[in-house]
Short mmCIF file of C-alpha atoms and ligand atoms in Angstrom, two decimals:
data_model
loop_
_atom_site.label_atom_id
_atom_site.label_comp_id
_atom_site.label_asym_id
_atom_site.label_seq_id
_atom_site.Cartn_x
_atom_site.Cartn_y
_atom_site.Cartn_z
CA MET Z 6 0.22 -0.19 -0.14
CA ASN Z 7 1.51 3.27 -0.84
CA TYR Z 8 0.90 6.32 1.63
CA GLU Z 9 1.20 9.94 1.71
CA LEU Z 10 1.76 12.09 4.54
CA VAL Z 11 -1.03 14.96 4.62
CA ILE Z 12 0.45 17.83 6.44
CA GLU Z 13 -1.53 21.05 7.16
CA GLY Z 14 0.42 23.86 7.85
CA GLY Z 15 0.31 27.03 10.46
CA GLN Z 16 0.09 25.19 13.65
CA PRO Z 17 3.08 26.12 16.27
CA LEU Z 18 5.11 23.52 17.95
CA HIS Z 19 6.15 23.40 21.57
CA GLY Z 20 6.93 21.05 23.81
CA SER Z 21 10.15 18.72 23.98
CA VAL Z 22 11.55 15.68 21.69
CA LYS Z 23 14.33 13.04 22.59
CA ILE Z 24 16.82 12.92 19.64
CA LYS Z 25 17.43 8.85 18.77
CA GLY Z 26 20.61 7.30 18.17
CA ALA Z 27 23.28 8.28 14.89
CA LYS Z 28 21.50 6.39 11.36
CA ASN Z 29 25.21 7.37 10.19
CA ALA Z 30 27.44 6.01 12.68
CA GLY Z 31 24.94 3.05 13.33
CA LEU Z 32 25.17 1.58 10.39
CA PRO Z 33 29.19 1.33 10.35
CA ILE Z 34 29.38 0.20 13.53
CA ILE Z 35 26.78 -2.84 12.54
CA ALA Z 36 29.35 -3.11 9.46
CA ALA Z 37 32.26 -3.24 12.48
CA SER Z 38 30.43 -5.76 14.62
CA LEU Z 39 31.39 -8.84 11.65
CA LEU Z 40 35.10 -8.24 12.99
CA MET Z 41 34.69 -9.70 16.06
CA ASP Z 42 35.18 -12.97 17.18
CA GLU Z 43 32.22 -12.41 20.39
CA PRO Z 44 28.84 -11.14 20.78
CA ALA Z 45 28.91 -7.52 20.62
CA VAL Z 46 25.34 -5.82 21.99
CA ILE Z 47 24.76 -1.96 20.09
CA GLU Z 48 22.13 0.01 22.06
CA GLU Z 49 20.37 2.79 20.84
CA VAL Z 50 20.65 2.00 16.98
CA PRO Z 51 17.12 3.50 15.79
CA ASP Z 52 14.47 1.71 13.95
CA LEU Z 53 14.87 2.78 10.90
CA MET Z 54 14.51 1.00 7.33
CA ASP Z 55 18.19 1.34 6.72
CA VAL Z 56 19.17 -0.21 9.92
CA LYS Z 57 16.98 -3.60 8.87
CA THR Z 58 18.99 -3.12 5.62
CA MET Z 59 21.75 -3.40 7.11
CA LEU Z 60 21.02 -6.22 9.51
CA ALA Z 61 19.85 -8.19 6.22
CA VAL Z 62 23.46 -7.59 5.00
CA ILE Z 63 25.50 -8.89 7.63
CA LYS Z 64 22.98 -11.92 8.44
CA ALA Z 65 22.98 -12.80 4.76
CA LEU Z 66 26.78 -13.61 5.39
CA GLY Z 67 25.96 -15.31 8.23
CA ALA Z 68 26.03 -13.41 11.20
CA GLU Z 69 23.60 -13.68 13.92
CA VAL Z 70 21.22 -10.90 14.52
CA ASN Z 71 18.84 -9.93 17.40
CA TYR Z 72 17.35 -6.86 17.11
CA ASN Z 73 14.95 -5.22 19.82
CA SER Z 74 13.35 -2.41 17.61
CA GLN Z 75 11.67 -1.01 20.80
CA ALA Z 76 14.57 -0.91 22.91
CA GLU Z 77 16.70 0.14 20.08
CA MET Z 78 18.93 -2.74 20.73
CA ILE Z 79 20.97 -5.34 18.55
CA ALA Z 80 22.99 -7.99 19.68
CA THR Z 81 24.82 -9.87 16.62
CA ASN Z 82 27.70 -12.55 16.53
CA ALA Z 83 29.60 -13.19 13.66
CA ILE Z 84 32.12 -15.81 14.96
CA ASN Z 85 30.70 -18.18 12.42
CA LEU Z 86 30.23 -15.76 9.21
CA GLN Z 87 30.72 -18.07 6.12
CA SER Z 88 29.73 -15.71 2.97
CA ALA Z 89 31.70 -12.79 1.77
CA GLU Z 90 29.21 -12.42 -1.12
CA PRO Z 91 26.42 -9.91 -0.29
CA PRO Z 92 23.34 -10.11 -1.93
CA GLU Z 93 23.01 -7.85 -4.96
CA ASP Z 94 19.49 -6.52 -3.91
CA LEU Z 95 21.00 -5.46 -0.72
CA MET Z 96 23.69 -3.51 -1.89
CA ARG Z 97 22.07 -1.89 -4.47
CA LYS Z 98 19.00 -0.57 -1.61
CA MET Z 99 21.58 1.55 0.54
CA ARG Z 100 25.07 2.95 -0.22
CA ALA Z 101 26.29 2.52 3.06
CA SER Z 102 26.22 -1.61 2.60
CA PHE Z 103 29.28 -1.10 1.31
CA LEU Z 104 31.06 -0.68 4.82
CA VAL Z 105 31.18 -4.40 4.32
CA LEU Z 106 34.38 -4.78 2.29
CA GLY Z 107 36.34 -3.06 5.06
CA PRO Z 108 35.79 -6.40 7.01
CA LEU Z 109 35.30 -9.07 4.32
CA LEU Z 110 38.68 -8.29 3.77
CA ALA Z 111 39.67 -8.52 6.67
CA ARG Z 112 37.83 -11.62 7.52
CA PHE Z 113 38.04 -13.67 4.65
CA GLY Z 114 40.69 -12.44 2.51
CA HIS Z 115 38.42 -11.85 -0.13
CA ALA Z 116 34.80 -10.28 -0.60
CA ARG Z 117 32.76 -10.38 -4.20
CA LEU Z 118 29.81 -7.57 -4.11
CA SER Z 119 27.94 -5.06 -6.48
CA LEU Z 120 28.41 -1.56 -6.50
CA PRO Z 121 26.18 0.54 -3.87
CA GLY Z 122 22.85 2.24 -4.63
CA GLY Z 123 21.13 4.49 -1.98
CA CYS Z 124 19.46 8.40 -2.09
CA ALA Z 125 20.13 9.84 -5.98
CA ILE Z 126 22.23 12.93 -4.93
CA GLY Z 127 25.09 12.00 -7.20
CA THR Z 128 27.40 9.16 -8.66
CA ARG Z 129 28.91 8.65 -5.59
CA PRO Z 130 31.91 6.55 -6.81
CA VAL Z 131 33.98 4.36 -3.95
CA ASP Z 132 37.48 5.14 -6.17
CA LEU Z 133 38.88 6.23 -2.73
CA HIS Z 134 37.59 2.87 -0.52
CA LEU Z 135 38.86 1.02 -3.34
CA LYS Z 136 42.53 2.83 -3.87
CA GLY Z 137 43.51 2.52 -0.19
CA LEU Z 138 42.34 -0.58 0.31
CA GLU Z 139 44.71 -1.11 -2.78
CA ALA Z 140 47.59 0.27 -0.44
CA MET Z 141 46.96 -2.52 2.12
CA GLY Z 142 47.18 -5.18 -0.34
CA VAL Z 143 43.81 -6.06 -1.78
CA GLU Z 144 43.73 -6.47 -5.86
CA PHE Z 145 40.69 -5.97 -7.51
CA SER Z 146 38.70 -7.41 -10.76
CA TYR Z 147 35.20 -6.73 -11.90
CA ALA Z 148 32.93 -9.66 -13.94
CA SER Z 149 29.22 -8.97 -14.46
CA GLY Z 150 29.00 -5.94 -12.76
CA LEU Z 151 30.58 -7.19 -9.72
CA ILE Z 152 33.51 -6.06 -7.56
CA GLU Z 153 36.48 -8.76 -6.76
CA GLY Z 154 38.76 -7.89 -3.99
CA LYS Z 155 41.64 -10.08 -2.77
CA THR Z 156 44.69 -10.30 -0.33
CA SER Z 157 46.31 -13.17 1.24
CA ARG Z 158 46.76 -10.80 4.08
CA LEU Z 159 45.98 -7.16 4.67
CA GLN Z 160 48.80 -5.17 5.79
CA GLY Z 161 49.36 -1.39 7.29
CA ALA Z 162 49.69 1.12 4.83
CA SER Z 163 50.17 5.42 4.84
CA VAL Z 164 46.92 5.95 2.95
CA TYR Z 165 46.62 9.74 1.76
CA LEU Z 166 42.87 10.39 1.10
CA ASP Z 167 42.26 12.65 -1.86
CA TYR Z 168 38.88 13.95 -0.43
CA PRO Z 169 37.81 13.29 3.36
CA SER Z 170 35.67 10.43 2.38
CA VAL Z 171 32.89 9.88 5.42
CA GLY Z 172 32.56 5.96 3.91
CA ALA Z 173 36.93 5.32 2.77
CA THR Z 174 37.56 6.56 6.01
CA GLU Z 175 35.47 3.95 7.94
CA ASN Z 176 36.01 1.09 5.35
CA LEU Z 177 39.72 1.61 6.38
CA ILE Z 178 39.42 2.10 9.32
CA MET Z 179 37.66 -1.32 9.45
CA ALA Z 180 40.07 -2.86 7.48
CA ALA Z 181 43.19 -2.11 9.15
CA THR Z 182 41.85 -2.99 12.73
CA LEU Z 183 42.69 -6.85 11.75
CA ALA Z 184 45.59 -5.77 9.81
CA LYS Z 185 49.10 -6.79 10.04
CA GLY Z 186 51.40 -3.92 11.12
CA SER Z 187 49.92 -0.03 11.30
CA THR Z 188 48.16 2.10 8.92
CA THR Z 189 47.43 5.77 9.07
CA ILE Z 190 44.99 7.77 7.04
CA GLU Z 191 45.98 10.95 6.14
CA ASN Z 192 42.96 13.33 5.03
CA ALA Z 193 40.80 11.24 6.96
CA ALA Z 194 36.92 12.34 7.55
CA SER Z 195 36.29 13.76 11.26
CA GLU Z 196 33.00 13.50 11.63
CA PRO Z 197 31.59 12.51 14.87
CA GLU Z 198 30.42 9.11 13.67
CA ILE Z 199 33.99 8.06 12.88
CA VAL Z 200 34.90 9.00 16.77
CA ASP Z 201 32.02 7.08 17.16
CA LEU Z 202 32.84 3.84 14.93
CA ALA Z 203 36.84 3.98 16.48
CA GLY Z 204 35.09 4.48 19.96
CA PHE Z 205 33.16 1.24 19.22
CA LEU Z 206 36.00 -0.96 17.75
CA ASN Z 207 38.63 0.16 20.26
CA SER Z 208 35.98 -0.89 23.17
CA ALA Z 209 36.45 -4.11 21.89
CA GLY Z 210 39.96 -4.26 21.58
CA ALA Z 211 41.31 -2.17 18.57
CA ARG Z 212 43.98 0.43 18.60
CA ILE Z 213 42.42 3.16 16.53
CA SER Z 214 44.24 6.58 17.46
CA GLY Z 215 43.46 9.79 16.02
CA ALA Z 216 39.57 9.47 15.33
CA GLY Z 217 37.90 12.97 14.67
CA THR Z 218 41.30 14.60 13.71
CA LYS Z 219 42.60 14.57 10.10
CA ARG Z 220 45.48 12.12 11.09
CA ILE Z 221 44.31 8.47 11.91
CA ARG Z 222 46.33 5.93 13.06
CA ILE Z 223 45.29 2.36 13.17
CA THR Z 224 47.68 -0.67 15.00
CA GLY Z 225 46.31 -3.97 13.57
CA VAL Z 226 45.36 -6.31 16.24
CA ALA Z 227 45.07 -10.01 16.20
CA GLN Z 228 41.85 -10.88 16.58
CA LEU Z 229 38.59 -8.28 18.43
CA GLY Z 230 36.93 -9.45 21.46
CA GLY Z 231 33.02 -8.82 22.30
CA THR Z 232 31.42 -5.26 23.66
CA ARG Z 233 28.62 -3.15 24.46
CA TYR Z 234 28.36 0.05 23.49
CA ALA Z 235 25.73 2.99 23.07
CA VAL Z 236 25.72 4.57 19.80
CA ILE Z 237 25.73 9.03 20.10
CA PRO Z 238 22.94 10.62 19.46
CA ASP Z 239 21.88 12.22 15.39
CA ARG Z 240 23.31 15.16 15.28
CA ILE Z 241 20.74 15.02 11.62
CA GLU Z 242 17.89 14.20 12.97
CA ALA Z 243 18.68 17.03 15.85
CA GLY Z 244 19.14 19.74 13.49
CA THR Z 245 15.99 18.86 11.18
CA PHE Z 246 13.60 19.27 14.63
CA LEU Z 247 15.73 22.56 15.63
CA LEU Z 248 14.61 23.66 12.15
CA SER Z 249 11.31 22.60 12.58
CA ALA Z 250 10.76 24.88 15.45
CA ALA Z 251 12.91 27.61 13.33
CA VAL Z 252 10.53 27.24 10.63
CA THR Z 253 7.46 27.15 11.92
CA GLY Z 254 8.38 30.42 14.26
CA SER Z 255 8.10 28.05 17.38
CA GLU Z 256 9.65 27.05 20.65
CA ILE Z 257 10.88 23.93 21.77
CA THR Z 258 13.18 21.61 23.09
CA VAL Z 259 15.60 19.17 21.84
CA LYS Z 260 16.84 16.59 23.94
CA ASN Z 261 19.72 14.04 24.03
CA VAL Z 262 21.77 15.90 21.60
CA LEU Z 263 25.56 16.36 21.66
CA SER Z 264 25.75 20.17 21.06
CA ASP Z 265 29.51 20.68 19.98
CA HIS Z 266 28.32 18.20 16.78
CA LEU Z 267 25.54 20.97 16.75
CA LYS Z 268 28.18 24.25 16.14
CA PRO Z 269 27.98 24.97 12.74
CA LEU Z 270 24.18 24.95 12.47
CA LEU Z 271 24.18 26.30 15.41
CA ALA Z 272 25.94 28.98 14.38
CA LYS Z 273 23.98 29.36 11.06
CA MET Z 274 20.41 29.35 12.74
CA ARG Z 275 21.35 32.24 14.97
CA GLU Z 276 22.58 34.43 12.03
CA THR Z 277 18.95 33.79 10.84
CA GLY Z 278 17.74 35.55 14.19
CA VAL Z 279 16.38 31.88 16.02
CA GLU Z 280 17.49 32.39 19.13
CA ILE Z 281 19.04 29.18 21.33
CA ASP Z 282 19.80 28.22 24.67
CA GLU Z 283 22.03 25.58 25.21
CA THR Z 284 20.33 24.55 28.69
CA ASP Z 285 22.85 22.05 29.17
CA LEU Z 286 25.14 19.93 27.83
CA SER Z 287 22.82 17.34 26.14
CA ALA Z 288 19.58 20.19 25.35
CA ILE Z 289 19.06 22.88 23.34
CA ARG Z 290 16.24 25.16 23.60
CA ILE Z 291 15.29 27.20 20.41
CA LYS Z 292 12.96 30.63 20.05
CA GLY Z 293 12.57 30.37 16.25
CA SER Z 294 11.36 34.16 15.23
CA LYS Z 295 8.73 35.23 12.87
CA GLU Z 296 11.30 37.67 10.75
CA LYS Z 297 14.02 35.18 9.31
CA LYS Z 298 16.90 36.72 8.06
CA CYS Z 299 18.54 35.34 4.98
CA VAL Z 300 21.81 33.91 5.03
CA ASP Z 301 24.37 32.18 2.63
CA LEU Z 302 25.44 28.65 2.83
CA LYS Z 303 28.15 26.85 2.06
CA THR Z 304 28.12 22.63 2.39
CA GLN Z 305 31.48 21.26 4.02
CA PRO Z 306 32.77 18.45 5.41
CA TYR Z 307 32.92 18.28 9.12
CA PRO Z 308 33.13 20.43 10.72
CA GLY Z 309 31.97 22.77 7.89
CA PHE Z 310 28.26 22.70 7.60
CA PRO Z 311 26.38 19.33 6.47
CA THR Z 312 25.29 18.32 3.50
CA ASP Z 313 22.58 16.39 5.37
CA LEU Z 314 20.80 19.47 6.65
CA GLN Z 315 21.58 21.88 3.68
CA PRO Z 316 17.51 20.55 2.24
CA GLN Z 317 16.22 21.44 5.81
CA PHE Z 318 18.14 24.94 5.72
CA MET Z 319 17.11 25.65 2.68
CA THR Z 320 13.32 25.53 3.76
CA LEU Z 321 14.28 28.29 6.42
CA LEU Z 322 15.93 30.40 3.73
CA ALA Z 323 12.52 29.96 1.57
CA LEU Z 324 10.84 31.65 4.00
CA SER Z 325 13.19 34.54 4.95
CA GLY Z 326 13.52 37.89 3.94
CA GLY Z 327 16.23 38.40 2.39
CA SER Z 328 18.00 36.52 -0.29
CA GLY Z 329 21.01 33.85 -0.28
CA PHE Z 330 22.94 31.72 -1.88
CA VAL Z 331 23.32 27.60 -1.13
CA THR Z 332 26.49 25.85 -2.25
CA GLU Z 333 26.92 22.27 -2.16
CA THR Z 334 30.49 21.04 -2.51
CA VAL Z 335 29.83 17.79 -1.39
CA PHE Z 336 27.21 16.25 -3.17
CA GLU Z 337 27.00 17.31 -6.98
CA ASN Z 338 23.39 16.34 -7.33
CA ARG Z 339 21.70 17.62 -3.78
CA PHE Z 340 18.90 20.04 -5.24
CA ARG Z 341 16.56 17.29 -5.75
CA HIS Z 342 14.15 18.89 -2.86
CA VAL Z 343 13.94 22.69 -5.08
CA ASP Z 344 11.10 21.04 -7.59
CA GLY Z 345 9.03 20.92 -4.01
CA LEU Z 346 9.68 23.86 -2.57
CA VAL Z 347 9.43 25.79 -5.73
CA ARG Z 348 5.80 23.90 -6.08
CA MET Z 349 5.34 25.19 -2.69
CA GLY Z 350 5.40 29.14 -3.35
CA ALA Z 351 8.97 29.21 -2.97
CA ASP Z 352 11.63 31.23 -5.11
CA ILE Z 353 14.98 29.14 -5.83
CA LYS Z 354 16.88 29.17 -9.05
CA VAL Z 355 19.70 26.15 -9.31
CA GLU Z 356 22.53 27.32 -11.37
CA GLY Z 357 25.27 24.10 -11.34
CA SER Z 358 26.60 23.63 -7.36
CA ARG Z 359 24.83 26.54 -6.31
CA ALA Z 360 20.81 27.43 -5.37
CA VAL Z 361 20.15 31.35 -5.17
CA VAL Z 362 17.07 31.95 -2.93
CA GLN Z 363 15.10 34.42 -2.83
CA GLY Z 364 12.70 34.58 0.69
CA VAL Z 365 8.88 34.68 0.19
CA GLY Z 366 8.16 35.11 3.13
CA LYS Z 367 5.33 32.25 3.34
CA LEU Z 368 4.54 29.29 1.68
CA SER Z 369 1.87 27.62 0.06
CA GLY Z 370 0.43 23.46 0.74
CA ALA Z 371 0.58 21.47 -2.63
CA PRO Z 372 1.39 18.17 -3.36
CA VAL Z 373 4.72 17.35 -3.40
CA GLU Z 374 6.58 14.00 -3.97
CA ALA Z 375 10.41 13.62 -2.16
CA SER Z 376 12.89 11.94 -4.19
CA ASP Z 377 15.99 11.87 -1.36
CA LEU Z 378 15.74 10.98 2.31
CA ARG Z 379 17.12 15.10 3.64
CA GLY Z 380 14.97 16.27 0.54
CA ALA Z 381 11.71 14.47 2.18
CA ALA Z 382 12.44 16.11 5.09
CA ALA Z 383 12.60 19.59 4.35
CA LEU Z 384 9.29 19.37 2.49
CA VAL Z 385 7.80 18.05 5.77
CA LEU Z 386 9.43 21.45 7.33
CA ALA Z 387 7.97 23.62 4.28
CA ALA Z 388 4.88 21.87 5.09
CA LEU Z 389 4.04 22.55 8.80
CA THR Z 390 4.54 26.25 8.23
CA ALA Z 391 2.66 26.72 4.33
CA GLU Z 392 -0.92 27.75 4.14
CA GLY Z 393 -3.31 24.95 3.26
CA ILE Z 394 -2.88 21.14 3.09
CA THR Z 395 0.40 19.95 1.77
CA ARG Z 396 -0.09 15.79 0.67
CA ILE Z 397 3.69 14.36 0.59
CA THR Z 398 4.60 11.25 -1.31
CA GLY Z 399 7.60 9.02 -1.75
CA LEU Z 400 7.98 8.41 1.89
CA GLU Z 401 10.34 5.52 1.98
CA HIS Z 402 13.16 8.44 1.51
CA LEU Z 403 11.77 9.34 5.07
CA ARG Z 404 11.52 5.80 6.27
CA ARG Z 405 15.41 5.00 5.50
CA GLY Z 406 16.62 8.03 8.25
CA TYR Z 407 14.08 9.19 10.61
CA SER Z 408 12.02 6.96 12.89
CA GLY Z 409 8.66 8.02 14.27
CA PHE Z 410 8.78 10.99 12.63
CA GLU Z 411 5.78 12.22 12.27
CA GLU Z 412 4.18 10.80 15.80
CA ARG Z 413 7.05 12.96 17.18
CA LEU Z 414 6.17 16.10 15.23
CA ARG Z 415 2.13 14.99 15.83
CA SER Z 416 3.53 15.39 19.74
CA LEU Z 417 4.89 18.47 19.34
CA GLY Z 418 1.75 19.93 18.27
CA ALA Z 419 2.12 19.39 13.98
CA SER Z 420 -1.50 18.46 12.51
CA ILE Z 421 0.67 15.88 10.04
CA LYS Z 422 -1.09 11.88 9.51
CA LEU Z 423 -0.74 9.10 7.48
CA GLU Z 424 -3.12 8.39 5.06
CA SER Z 425 -3.31 5.79 2.41
CA ASN Z 426 -2.97 7.17 -1.28
CA ALA Z 427 -6.08 8.92 -2.76
CA GLN Z 428 -4.39 8.81 -6.64
CA LEU Z 429 -3.18 5.14 -6.20
CA ARG Z 430 -6.55 4.01 -4.51
CA ARG Z 431 -8.32 5.26 -7.55
CA GLU Z 432 -6.10 4.67 -10.36
CA ILE Z 433 -6.78 0.77 -8.70
CA ALA Z 434 -10.37 1.47 -9.06
CA SER Z 435 -10.28 2.21 -12.46
CA GLY Z 436 -8.11 -0.98 -13.60
CA GLU Z 437 -5.37 1.83 -14.85
C1 LIG Q 603 28.12 9.50 4.02
C2 LIG Q 603 26.91 9.48 4.92
C3 LIG Q 603 25.83 10.63 4.47
C4 LIG Q 603 26.81 12.16 4.23
C5 LIG Q 603 27.84 11.59 4.14
C6 LIG Q 603 28.43 13.52 3.49
C7 LIG Q 603 26.98 7.52 5.87
C8 LIG Q 603 25.93 6.10 5.78
N1 LIG Q 603 26.43 8.48 4.86
O1 LIG Q 603 27.70 9.15 2.91
O2 LIG Q 603 24.69 10.68 4.89
O3 LIG Q 603 25.73 12.80 3.20
O4 LIG Q 603 28.72 11.45 4.22
O5 LIG Q 603 28.66 14.16 5.21
O6 LIG Q 603 27.41 7.87 6.58
N2 LIG Q 603 33.64 10.47 -2.97
C9 LIG Q 603 34.12 9.79 -4.05
N3 LIG Q 603 34.90 8.94 -4.12
C10 LIG Q 603 35.08 7.52 -3.17
C11 LIG Q 603 34.20 8.45 -1.66
C12 LIG Q 603 33.21 9.16 -2.19
O7 LIG Q 603 34.83 10.90 -5.01
O8 LIG Q 603 35.40 7.28 -2.86
C13 LIG Q 603 32.76 11.18 -2.93
C14 LIG Q 603 31.50 11.18 -3.09
O9 LIG Q 603 31.12 11.05 -4.40
C15 LIG Q 603 30.94 12.49 -2.81
C16 LIG Q 603 31.83 13.01 -1.55
O10 LIG Q 603 32.79 11.87 -1.70
O11 LIG Q 603 30.60 13.62 -3.56
C17 LIG Q 603 31.19 12.57 -0.13
O12 LIG Q 603 31.09 11.07 0.35
P1 LIG Q 603 31.47 10.68 1.61
O13 LIG Q 603 32.04 11.40 2.63
O14 LIG Q 603 31.84 9.17 0.79
O15 LIG Q 603 29.84 10.24 1.84
P2 LIG Q 603 29.41 8.61 2.06
O16 LIG Q 603 30.35 8.04 3.09
O17 LIG Q 603 28.58 8.22 0.94
#
């Protein structure tokens, strides 16, 4: 059954919302559990489609998986891994599936898998993953659309990443954990999710230092034990809720955050006129303003402004009283939400990797279709403040990265409900 979100805009938000564990930390951590010789327990893993996909991948490889989605806790046991060939359909479903490559090479010395899929936000190659692994002694070949990697034993190496790719840094950390000797990753990604992955592996006996900086050093160990580890709060989910208050001019408290991880967003939000009170280290009180100043925005690797909040921030800019540039430097095709925003009355023009946003003060409800995960969130935020009713389809994107999104927005006072898709019902009835 196809569903759509029906949102009646204009309701102010109030109250508080608790942020869940980080999707982008949970996914590599689940992949990393493949490296362990004893059971691992991973806590604070939100109930998301992407999490289910990653669990299906490691299960298909022979790991035992026990997921209590209500308790948001996963127990894995990868002692009896049997396969180094993850199923193609799961690989194509989500780009993060490619994160099993490093662990499989470390465990088996070989792996065969298809190129990853995921959100349609650019070409997203994996050359940096492969180059780094080649430096560690892996030989890759390609046949029938699959990549096969082989090595007699992973060797520590000195790797310089041409670009601080998050996924490449993670794959290399995981491969290096069980490699012979030491590995240095220069120009590594320094996102908080990398620090969390290293924390997880170190808690099971890995020797990783420098995670969170541009230079990560990993000393290979013979084997890892087990561990119990809680994933960090999701900075992108936190940012999305903070922006929901900014967009609607509301006052809410966002709990269970690590405000240090949100610095680039908070700085930009303050520039637009939003009041932010970092009440303590784990909660942020935000008071949106009716008058929103427009600012320029440029996405960058951490600690720059996160590309995963660019679409949601663009909704705020679309409502401002001025004009600003949004420059996307991380992905080349991340403006797919613009069509929907324009349908709702926004004035946004895309020129290559830059969008020119002319604030319009208010938006109006319209039927719109989400085409990627964070773009879907941007449309929901727009709908919360738009005049009239907005119907949003393409919800499978939203489900990949937000758990209980509409329920939690409803508990903040939003008028938002899930309905079966009327258009589809009509088509089925008329036999189309
Ligand atoms: C991760 C996040 C994603 C976020 C992104 C950037 C997860 C599961 N996903 O994605 O939500 O938007 O970081 O913060 O954590 N690139 C190459 N060659 C490579 C690898 C990457 O050219 O081998 C390019 C990509 O095409 C892209 C840029 O580098 O333009 C950033 O990609 P990367 O940092 O690897 O992002 P992901 O790990 O895919």
